[in-house]
Amino acid sequence: MTETVPRPTLEAVAARAGVSRATVSRVVNGSDGVREPLAERVRQAVDELGYVPNQAARSLVTKRHDAVAVIVAEPETRVFADPFFARQLRGISKELTAHDNQLVLLLTEDRADHVRVGRYLAGGHVDGALVFSLHIDDPLPELIQRAGLPTVFGGRPDFNGGRGGVSYVDSDNRGGARDAVRHLLGLGRRRVAHITGALDQTSAVDRHDGYRDVMADADPRLVARGDFTPASGERAMRELLGRHPGLDAVFAANDLMAAGALRVLREHGRRVPEDVAVVGFDDMLPIAEQTEPPLTTVRQDIEEMGRLMARLLLRDLDHTGTPEETSGARPDGLILPTTLIRRSSA
Amino acid sequence: MTETVPRPTLEAVAARAGVSRATVSRVVNGSDGVREPLAERVRQAVDELGYVPNQAARSLVTKRHDAVAVIVAEPETRVFADPFFARQLRGISKELTAHDNQLVLLLTEDRADHVRVGRYLAGGHVDGALVFSLHIDDPLPELIQRAGLPTVFGGRPDFNGGRGGVSYVDSDNRGGARDAVRHLLGLGRRRVAHITGALDQTSAVDRHDGYRDVMADADPRLVARGDFTPASGERAMRELLGRHPGLDAVFAANDLMAAGALRVLREHGRRVPEDVAVVGFDDMLPIAEQTEPPLTTVRQDIEEMGRLMARLLLRDLDHTGTPEETSGARPDGLILPTTLIRRSSA
DNA sequence: ACCTGATCCGAGAGCGCTCTCCCACCCGCG
DNA sequence: CGCGGGTGGGAGAGCGCTCTCGGATCAGGT
C-alpha cells in the first residue's frame, strides 16, 4: 500500500544542483559563505526533491538532538486530575517548537521508572530536561541533576543539600498567599483561618508561610491541615468550625479544598461571603467558576510558567560556545507573579 | 562544572572485552550467536564502562527510531480544561515505555503548525503517530495519513472520503448514550430531553445518535444544542424548560453541561432527581462528584483508550517483515465499552 | 604583472553503529 | 584421518550528515 519511497539525501540534492554535499549542507543550515546564484540553485533543488535532513545522521556528528525531555513525576493520580499539567505542557511546547526543538515526554510512577529515566537521560537522546517534581524528598531531581544534563525545574525543588545553582521556575506562592490573606483583612475579617495543602510539597509550604507572614500572631488553631483534595478540604473545614466557631474567613491552599470548605460551610448554615469569606488558590477552571458562590482565588499563569521553563533551558543550551560562563551567572530561581481574582466568595 | 565525559562507544567495549565490535553489538541487541563465556565477558565490559548505545548512530542504519509522535490538535483551549488529555497520555506512555519507545509530543494550534507537523512526520523522526483530531473536517488527519506513517486515531475520525483502513480507538459513545437514556426510562421517566455536544465532533454526534436510538419518536423539541461548555449547558437547559416545561429527565452529552443544567434546574425550583433526573457523560472528576447532587454519568476508560491506541500502533510497526499482511487485515476501529456510574442525580 | 589576502567551494574523513559477508573452527561421518 | 556441514566470531562497508582543510578564484595594492 504505502510504498516506502527512499527519501532524498544530501547527495541527491547536491547532484541535482551540480554542487558538492558541503555546499548543500551550508545552504540548508543557513551558514554564510555561499554566493547568491548558487545558493538559490540549491534551494530550488531542495524544494524539487522535497529534501528533509536526516536528523539521526545530523546528531551523530553534531552531538545535538534539538530535543528536550519533559519529565513528570506523578506517583499519585491527583496530578492528572487537574488541568495544570496540560497547560504547562502547552507553554513548553510553544516555546520549544518556536526554537525547533522536540518535546519528549517521560511520565514516571515508581522507582523502576526512575532508573529508566536516568538511563535515558544518560543515553544522550536529549539536550536537556524539564522536570516537575512535586514532592519533597523525591529522589528524582537529584538523580537527574547527576545525569549532568542542563535542567530546569518546575516548582521550587527541595534538595537535601541545597547546592545552589539549580534553576527553576515557580509561582509566587508565598506572595500570592499574602495577597489572599490581606484581601480578607481588607474586607474587615479578623479571624482568618487557613487550610494547608500537602506539606510535603513546597507550594503548600510556601502558601502556608505566606499566610503566616500576614497572620504572624494568629491563634495556631486557625490552621488546619489538608492535602489538596476536596475531601481534605471538607474535613479541615469541619475541624476549624469545631475548634474555632468564631472564624470569619478561610484561605484554602487550593480551589479544590476551597470548594470542599464551601460545602461544609453551607451545611453548617454559614453564608458565604456574609458570615465567612473564602479565598482559594490556583483559579482552577472550571471548578473555581462553578462553585456556589463562585470562588475568589489566586491565579497563577501556568502556561507562562511552562514557557519560561523552556526558555531558560534553551538559553542554557545555547551557552555551548563559552565554557567559562557555564559555571557562573546561573539564574537560580524565577518567580512568577500571581493575581487575585475577585469573584463572590470574598 | 559538569565535565562532559565522552561516552564510551561500542569500540571501547569491544576493546575492553577483547572482541570485535560486531560481537558486542550482537550481545547488546540480544541476538543469539554468541557463546556464553564470551557473552558474559562482553556484558561485564558494558557494565564497567557504563555503555549506552548511541541512538542516533543506531537509527542511522536501522531506520527505526523507537519513537512515536503523539499529535494533539487543540484549536480551542477547551481541550486543556479537562483532564482527559493527561489520562490518555498516561495510558499511551505506559504502553510505549513498556516497549522501549519514546513519546514525542506535538501540540498544534493552527495551520502553520499543521505544516510543521507534516514536515516533521515526513522527516522520518518517528516510526508512527497517534493522533487526536477532535473536529470533523479537520485537515490534519488526512495530512497525516498522507505522510505515509502508520497511524492510529483517538476518537473516530471523520474522513470526507471514507477510505476505510483507518485504525482508531474510541469509546462506545453511542452505546453509552443508549444506556444513559434507558436508565432514565427505567426510572419511569418519559419525557427525556437531550443536550447535545458540539456537533462538529463525532463524539457528540454519536451520543446524540444513541439518544435517538432509544427515543426514536420523541418530540424533537426535547433536544437542545450545546457545545460541551458549562455555559452552553445552562443555555440549553433554559431553552428546554421554556419550550417543554413538562420534561422529567435530561441526558447531557457531557458532565460540564450537566453541571450547568443542574444549576438552572435549581434556579427554577426543580428538584433533582425528584422532579427532573439528570445524567451526564464522561465521569469527569472532580466535577462529577462535586455537583449538587453528585452526578450520575457514563464513564469511559480514558487511560485504557490511550493504552490501546499505543498497542495498536506498536503492533502495526512490528509488521515490518511481512509486506503482504500490511495491506489487508487492518483492524479498523476498536470500541471501548462504557459504564454507567450511578450517583444521586438520576 | 606579481604577490597577498580574502572569499567561496569541494574533497574527504569520520561520527557510532548494524549487518553482510567470509573465514576459522568444531563436530560427526565415511 | 580427511571431508563436509554447521556455527561462532571478525573484517569492513556504509548509513547521511558535518566540518576541517586546502585549493581555486578574484580583487586590490604596489
Coordinates of C-alpha atoms in Angstrom, one line a residue, chain A:
Chain A
M1 CA 0.0 0.0 0.0
T2 CA 2.2 2.8 1.2
E3 CA 5.4 2.3 -0.7
T4 CA 8.3 3.5 1.4
V5 CA 9.9 5.8 -1.1
P6 CA 13.6 6.3 -0.1
R7 CA 14.0 9.8 1.0
P8 CA 16.3 12.0 -0.9
T9 CA 19.7 12.6 0.6
L10 CA 22.1 15.5 0.7
E11 CA 24.0 13.7 -2.0
A12 CA 21.0 13.7 -4.3
V13 CA 20.3 17.4 -3.8
A14 CA 24.0 18.1 -4.5
A15 CA 23.9 16.1 -7.7
R16 CA 20.8 17.9 -8.9
A17 CA 22.1 21.3 -8.1
G18 CA 25.5 20.4 -9.5
V19 CA 27.4 21.2 -6.3
S20 CA 29.1 19.3 -3.6
R21 CA 27.5 18.0 -0.4
A22 CA 29.3 20.5 1.6
T23 CA 27.7 23.4 -0.2
V24 CA 24.2 22.0 0.1
S25 CA 24.8 21.5 3.8
R26 CA 25.9 25.1 4.1
V27 CA 22.8 26.3 2.5
V28 CA 20.5 24.1 4.4
N29 CA 22.0 25.1 7.7
G30 CA 21.9 28.7 6.8
S31 CA 25.6 29.3 7.2
D32 CA 27.0 32.0 5.1
G33 CA 29.7 31.5 2.6
V34 CA 27.6 30.6 -0.4
R35 CA 27.1 33.2 -3.0
E36 CA 23.6 34.0 -4.2
P37 CA 23.2 32.4 -7.6
L38 CA 24.5 29.1 -6.3
A39 CA 22.5 29.2 -3.1
E40 CA 19.3 29.8 -5.0
R41 CA 20.0 26.8 -7.2
V42 CA 20.5 24.6 -4.2
R43 CA 17.3 25.9 -2.6
Q44 CA 15.4 25.0 -5.7
A45 CA 16.9 21.5 -5.8
V46 CA 15.8 21.1 -2.2
D47 CA 12.3 22.1 -3.0
E48 CA 12.0 19.9 -6.0
L49 CA 13.2 16.8 -4.3
G50 CA 11.4 17.6 -1.1
Y51 CA 14.5 17.1 0.8
V52 CA 14.4 16.9 4.6
P53 CA 17.6 16.4 6.5
N54 CA 18.0 13.2 8.3
Q55 CA 18.1 14.1 12.0
A56 CA 19.8 10.9 13.1
A57 CA 22.7 11.4 10.7
R58 CA 23.0 15.0 11.8
S59 CA 23.1 14.4 15.5
L60 CA 25.5 11.6 15.0
V61 CA 28.1 14.2 14.1
T62 CA 26.8 17.4 15.9
K63 CA 26.0 15.7 19.2
R64 CA 23.0 17.8 19.4
H65 CA 19.5 16.5 19.3
D66 CA 17.3 19.5 19.3
A67 CA 15.1 17.7 21.7
V68 CA 14.4 18.1 25.4
A69 CA 12.8 15.7 27.8
V70 CA 9.9 16.7 29.9
I71 CA 9.8 14.6 33.0
V72 CA 6.7 14.4 35.1
A73 CA 6.8 12.5 38.3
E74 CA 3.3 11.5 39.3
P75 CA 3.2 8.9 41.9
E76 CA -0.3 10.0 42.6
T77 CA -3.2 10.2 40.2
R78 CA -4.1 13.6 41.5
V79 CA -1.7 15.3 39.2
F80 CA -3.7 14.1 36.4
A81 CA -7.0 15.2 37.8
D82 CA -6.1 18.8 37.3
P83 CA -5.7 20.7 34.1
F84 CA -2.4 22.4 35.1
F85 CA -0.3 19.7 33.6
A86 CA -1.8 20.2 30.2
R87 CA -1.4 24.0 30.3
Q88 CA 2.2 23.8 31.4
L89 CA 2.9 21.4 28.7
R90 CA 1.4 23.7 26.2
G91 CA 3.5 26.6 27.3
I92 CA 6.6 24.4 27.0
S93 CA 5.5 23.1 23.6
K94 CA 5.1 26.5 22.2
E95 CA 8.4 27.8 23.2
L96 CA 10.1 24.6 22.1
T97 CA 8.7 24.4 18.7
A98 CA 9.4 28.1 18.2
H99 CA 13.0 27.1 18.5
D100 CA 12.7 23.9 16.5
N101 CA 13.1 21.6 19.4
Q102 CA 11.2 18.5 20.1
L103 CA 9.4 17.6 23.3
V104 CA 10.0 14.1 24.6
L105 CA 7.6 13.2 27.3
L106 CA 8.6 11.0 30.2
L107 CA 6.0 10.1 32.7
T108 CA 7.2 8.3 35.8
E109 CA 5.4 6.5 38.5
D110 CA 7.8 4.5 40.6
R111 CA 11.4 3.6 41.3
A112 CA 11.7 1.4 38.3
D113 CA 10.8 4.4 36.1
H114 CA 13.4 6.5 37.8
V115 CA 16.1 4.1 36.7
R116 CA 14.8 4.1 33.2
V117 CA 14.7 7.9 33.1
G118 CA 18.2 8.0 34.5
R119 CA 19.4 5.7 31.8
Y120 CA 17.5 7.6 29.1
L121 CA 19.0 10.9 30.1
A122 CA 22.5 9.4 30.3
G123 CA 21.9 7.8 27.0
G124 CA 22.2 11.2 25.3
H125 CA 19.0 11.4 23.4
V126 CA 18.1 14.8 24.5
D127 CA 20.0 18.0 25.1
G128 CA 18.3 19.0 28.3
A129 CA 15.5 18.2 30.7
L130 CA 12.5 20.0 32.2
V131 CA 11.4 18.4 35.4
F132 CA 8.3 18.5 37.5
S133 CA 9.0 17.1 40.9
L134 CA 6.2 17.6 43.2
H135 CA 7.3 16.1 46.4
I136 CA 9.9 17.0 48.9
D137 CA 12.5 14.2 49.2
D138 CA 11.7 12.8 45.8
P139 CA 14.9 11.2 44.7
L140 CA 14.3 12.1 41.0
P141 CA 15.6 15.6 40.9
E142 CA 19.0 14.7 42.3
L143 CA 19.2 11.7 40.1
I144 CA 18.5 13.9 37.1
Q145 CA 21.0 16.6 38.0
R146 CA 23.6 13.9 38.4
A147 CA 23.0 12.8 34.8
G148 CA 24.8 16.1 34.0
L149 CA 22.2 17.4 31.7
P150 CA 21.1 21.0 31.7
T151 CA 17.9 21.0 33.7
V152 CA 15.2 23.4 34.7
F153 CA 12.7 22.5 37.4
G154 CA 9.0 23.4 37.5
G155 CA 8.2 24.5 41.0
R156 CA 10.9 25.1 43.6
P157 CA 12.7 21.9 44.2
D158 CA 13.8 20.9 47.6
F159 CA 17.3 19.4 47.7
N160 CA 18.6 18.0 50.8
G161 CA 22.0 19.7 50.4
G162 CA 20.9 23.0 48.9
R163 CA 23.8 23.2 46.5
G164 CA 22.5 26.3 44.7
G165 CA 22.8 26.6 41.0
V166 CA 19.6 24.8 40.5
S167 CA 17.4 26.7 38.1
Y168 CA 13.7 26.6 38.4
V169 CA 10.6 28.5 37.7
D170 CA 7.8 28.8 40.2
S171 CA 4.8 30.9 41.0
D172 CA 5.0 33.4 43.8
N173 CA 3.1 31.1 46.2
R174 CA 4.1 33.0 49.2
G175 CA 3.3 36.4 47.8
G176 CA 0.0 35.1 46.4
A177 CA -1.0 33.7 49.8
R178 CA -0.1 37.1 51.4
D179 CA -2.3 38.9 48.9
A180 CA -5.2 36.5 49.6
V181 CA -5.0 37.0 53.4
R182 CA -4.5 40.7 53.1
H183 CA -7.6 40.8 50.9
L184 CA -9.5 39.1 53.6
L185 CA -8.2 41.6 56.2
G186 CA -9.1 44.4 53.9
L187 CA -12.7 43.1 54.0
G188 CA -12.6 43.6 57.7
R189 CA -12.2 40.0 58.6
R190 CA -10.0 39.3 61.6
R191 CA -10.2 35.6 62.4
V192 CA -8.8 34.3 59.2
A193 CA -8.3 30.6 59.1
H194 CA -6.0 28.6 56.8
I195 CA -6.4 25.2 55.2
T196 CA -3.0 24.0 54.2
G197 CA -2.1 21.8 51.2
A198 CA 0.0 18.7 51.4
L199 CA 3.0 19.9 53.3
D200 CA 5.4 17.6 51.5
Q201 CA 5.2 19.9 48.6
T202 CA 7.0 23.2 48.5
S203 CA 4.0 25.0 47.1
A204 CA 1.9 24.1 50.1
V205 CA 4.7 25.1 52.5
D206 CA 5.2 28.4 50.7
R207 CA 1.4 29.2 50.8
H208 CA 1.4 28.4 54.5
D209 CA 4.4 30.7 55.0
G210 CA 2.6 33.5 53.2
Y211 CA -0.4 33.1 55.5
R212 CA 1.9 33.3 58.5
D213 CA 3.7 36.3 57.2
V214 CA 0.5 38.3 57.5
M215 CA -1.1 36.4 60.4
A216 CA 2.0 36.2 62.4
D217 CA 0.3 36.3 65.8
A218 CA -2.9 34.5 65.0
D219 CA -4.2 31.6 67.0
P220 CA -2.5 28.5 65.8
R221 CA -5.8 26.7 66.0
L222 CA -6.9 28.7 63.0
V223 CA -4.7 26.5 60.8
A224 CA -5.9 23.0 59.7
R225 CA -4.0 20.6 57.6
G226 CA -5.3 19.4 54.3
D227 CA -3.7 17.6 51.4
F228 CA -5.1 19.5 48.4
T229 CA -8.1 17.0 47.9
P230 CA -11.7 18.2 48.2
A231 CA -12.4 15.7 50.9
S232 CA -9.5 17.0 52.9
G233 CA -10.9 20.5 52.5
E234 CA -14.2 19.3 54.0
R235 CA -12.5 17.6 56.8
A236 CA -10.3 20.6 57.6
M237 CA -13.3 23.0 57.5
R238 CA -15.2 20.9 60.0
E239 CA -12.2 20.8 62.2
L240 CA -11.9 24.5 62.1
L241 CA -15.5 25.1 62.7
G242 CA -15.4 22.8 65.7
R243 CA -12.5 24.4 67.4
H244 CA -12.9 28.0 66.3
P245 CA -16.6 28.7 65.6
G246 CA -16.0 32.4 65.5
L247 CA -13.8 32.4 62.4
D248 CA -15.0 34.8 59.8
A249 CA -12.7 33.9 56.8
V250 CA -10.9 31.0 55.3
F251 CA -7.9 30.9 53.0
A252 CA -7.6 27.4 51.4
A253 CA -4.3 26.4 49.7
N254 CA -6.2 25.4 46.6
D255 CA -9.5 25.7 44.9
L256 CA -10.4 22.1 45.3
M257 CA -10.2 22.3 49.1
A258 CA -12.0 25.7 49.0
A259 CA -14.8 24.0 47.2
G260 CA -15.0 21.4 49.9
A261 CA -14.9 24.1 52.6
L262 CA -17.8 25.9 50.8
R263 CA -20.0 22.8 51.0
V264 CA -19.3 22.3 54.7
L265 CA -20.0 26.0 55.4
R266 CA -23.3 25.7 53.7
E267 CA -24.1 22.6 55.6
H268 CA -23.5 24.5 58.8
G269 CA -25.7 27.3 57.7
R270 CA -22.9 29.8 57.3
R271 CA -23.5 32.2 54.5
V272 CA -20.6 32.9 52.1
P273 CA -19.3 35.5 52.0
E274 CA -21.5 37.3 54.6
D275 CA -20.6 35.1 57.5
V276 CA -17.4 33.6 56.3
A277 CA -15.4 34.8 53.4
V278 CA -13.5 32.2 51.4
V279 CA -10.4 32.5 49.1
G280 CA -8.8 29.7 47.2
F281 CA -5.7 29.3 45.2
D282 CA -5.0 28.3 41.6
D283 CA -8.0 29.6 39.8
M284 CA -8.6 26.1 38.5
L285 CA -11.2 26.3 35.8
P286 CA -13.9 25.2 35.5
I287 CA -14.1 24.5 39.2
A288 CA -13.5 28.0 40.5
E289 CA -16.2 29.5 38.4
Q290 CA -18.7 26.7 39.2
T291 CA -18.8 26.7 42.9
E292 CA -21.5 28.4 44.9
P293 CA -20.8 31.2 45.2
P294 CA -18.0 31.5 42.5
L295 CA -14.7 31.5 44.2
T296 CA -12.3 34.4 44.8
T297 CA -8.9 32.9 44.3
V298 CA -5.3 33.5 43.4
R299 CA -4.5 32.9 39.8
Q300 CA -1.1 31.7 38.6
D301 CA -0.1 31.9 35.0
I302 CA 0.6 28.3 34.5
E303 CA 1.2 28.4 30.7
E304 CA 3.7 31.2 31.1
M305 CA 5.5 29.1 33.7
G306 CA 5.9 26.4 31.1
R307 CA 7.1 28.8 28.5
L308 CA 9.7 30.3 30.8
M309 CA 11.0 26.9 31.8
A310 CA 11.6 26.1 28.2
R311 CA 13.1 29.5 27.6
L312 CA 15.5 29.1 30.5
L313 CA 16.6 25.7 29.3
L314 CA 17.1 26.7 25.7
R315 CA 19.2 29.6 26.8
D316 CA 21.3 27.3 28.9
L317 CA 21.8 25.0 25.8
D318 CA 23.0 27.9 23.7
H319 CA 25.8 28.6 26.0
T320 CA 27.8 25.9 24.4
G321 CA 30.4 28.2 22.9
T322 CA 31.5 29.8 26.1
P323 CA 32.6 27.3 28.7
E324 CA 33.6 29.9 31.2
E325 CA 30.2 31.4 31.5
T326 CA 28.6 28.0 32.1
S327 CA 29.7 27.7 35.7
G328 CA 28.8 31.2 37.0
A329 CA 25.9 33.5 36.2
R330 CA 23.3 30.9 36.5
P331 CA 19.9 32.3 37.2
D332 CA 18.7 30.2 40.2
G333 CA 15.0 30.8 40.5
L334 CA 12.5 32.7 38.5
I335 CA 9.3 33.6 40.4
L336 CA 6.2 34.5 38.5
P337 CA 3.7 36.9 40.0
T338 CA 0.2 35.8 40.9
T339 CA -3.1 37.7 40.6
L340 CA -6.0 37.8 42.9
I341 CA -9.2 37.1 41.0
R342 CA -12.2 38.5 42.8
R343 CA -15.5 36.6 42.4
S344 CA -18.2 36.4 45.0
S345 CA -16.9 34.2 47.8
A346 CA -14.7 37.0 49.3

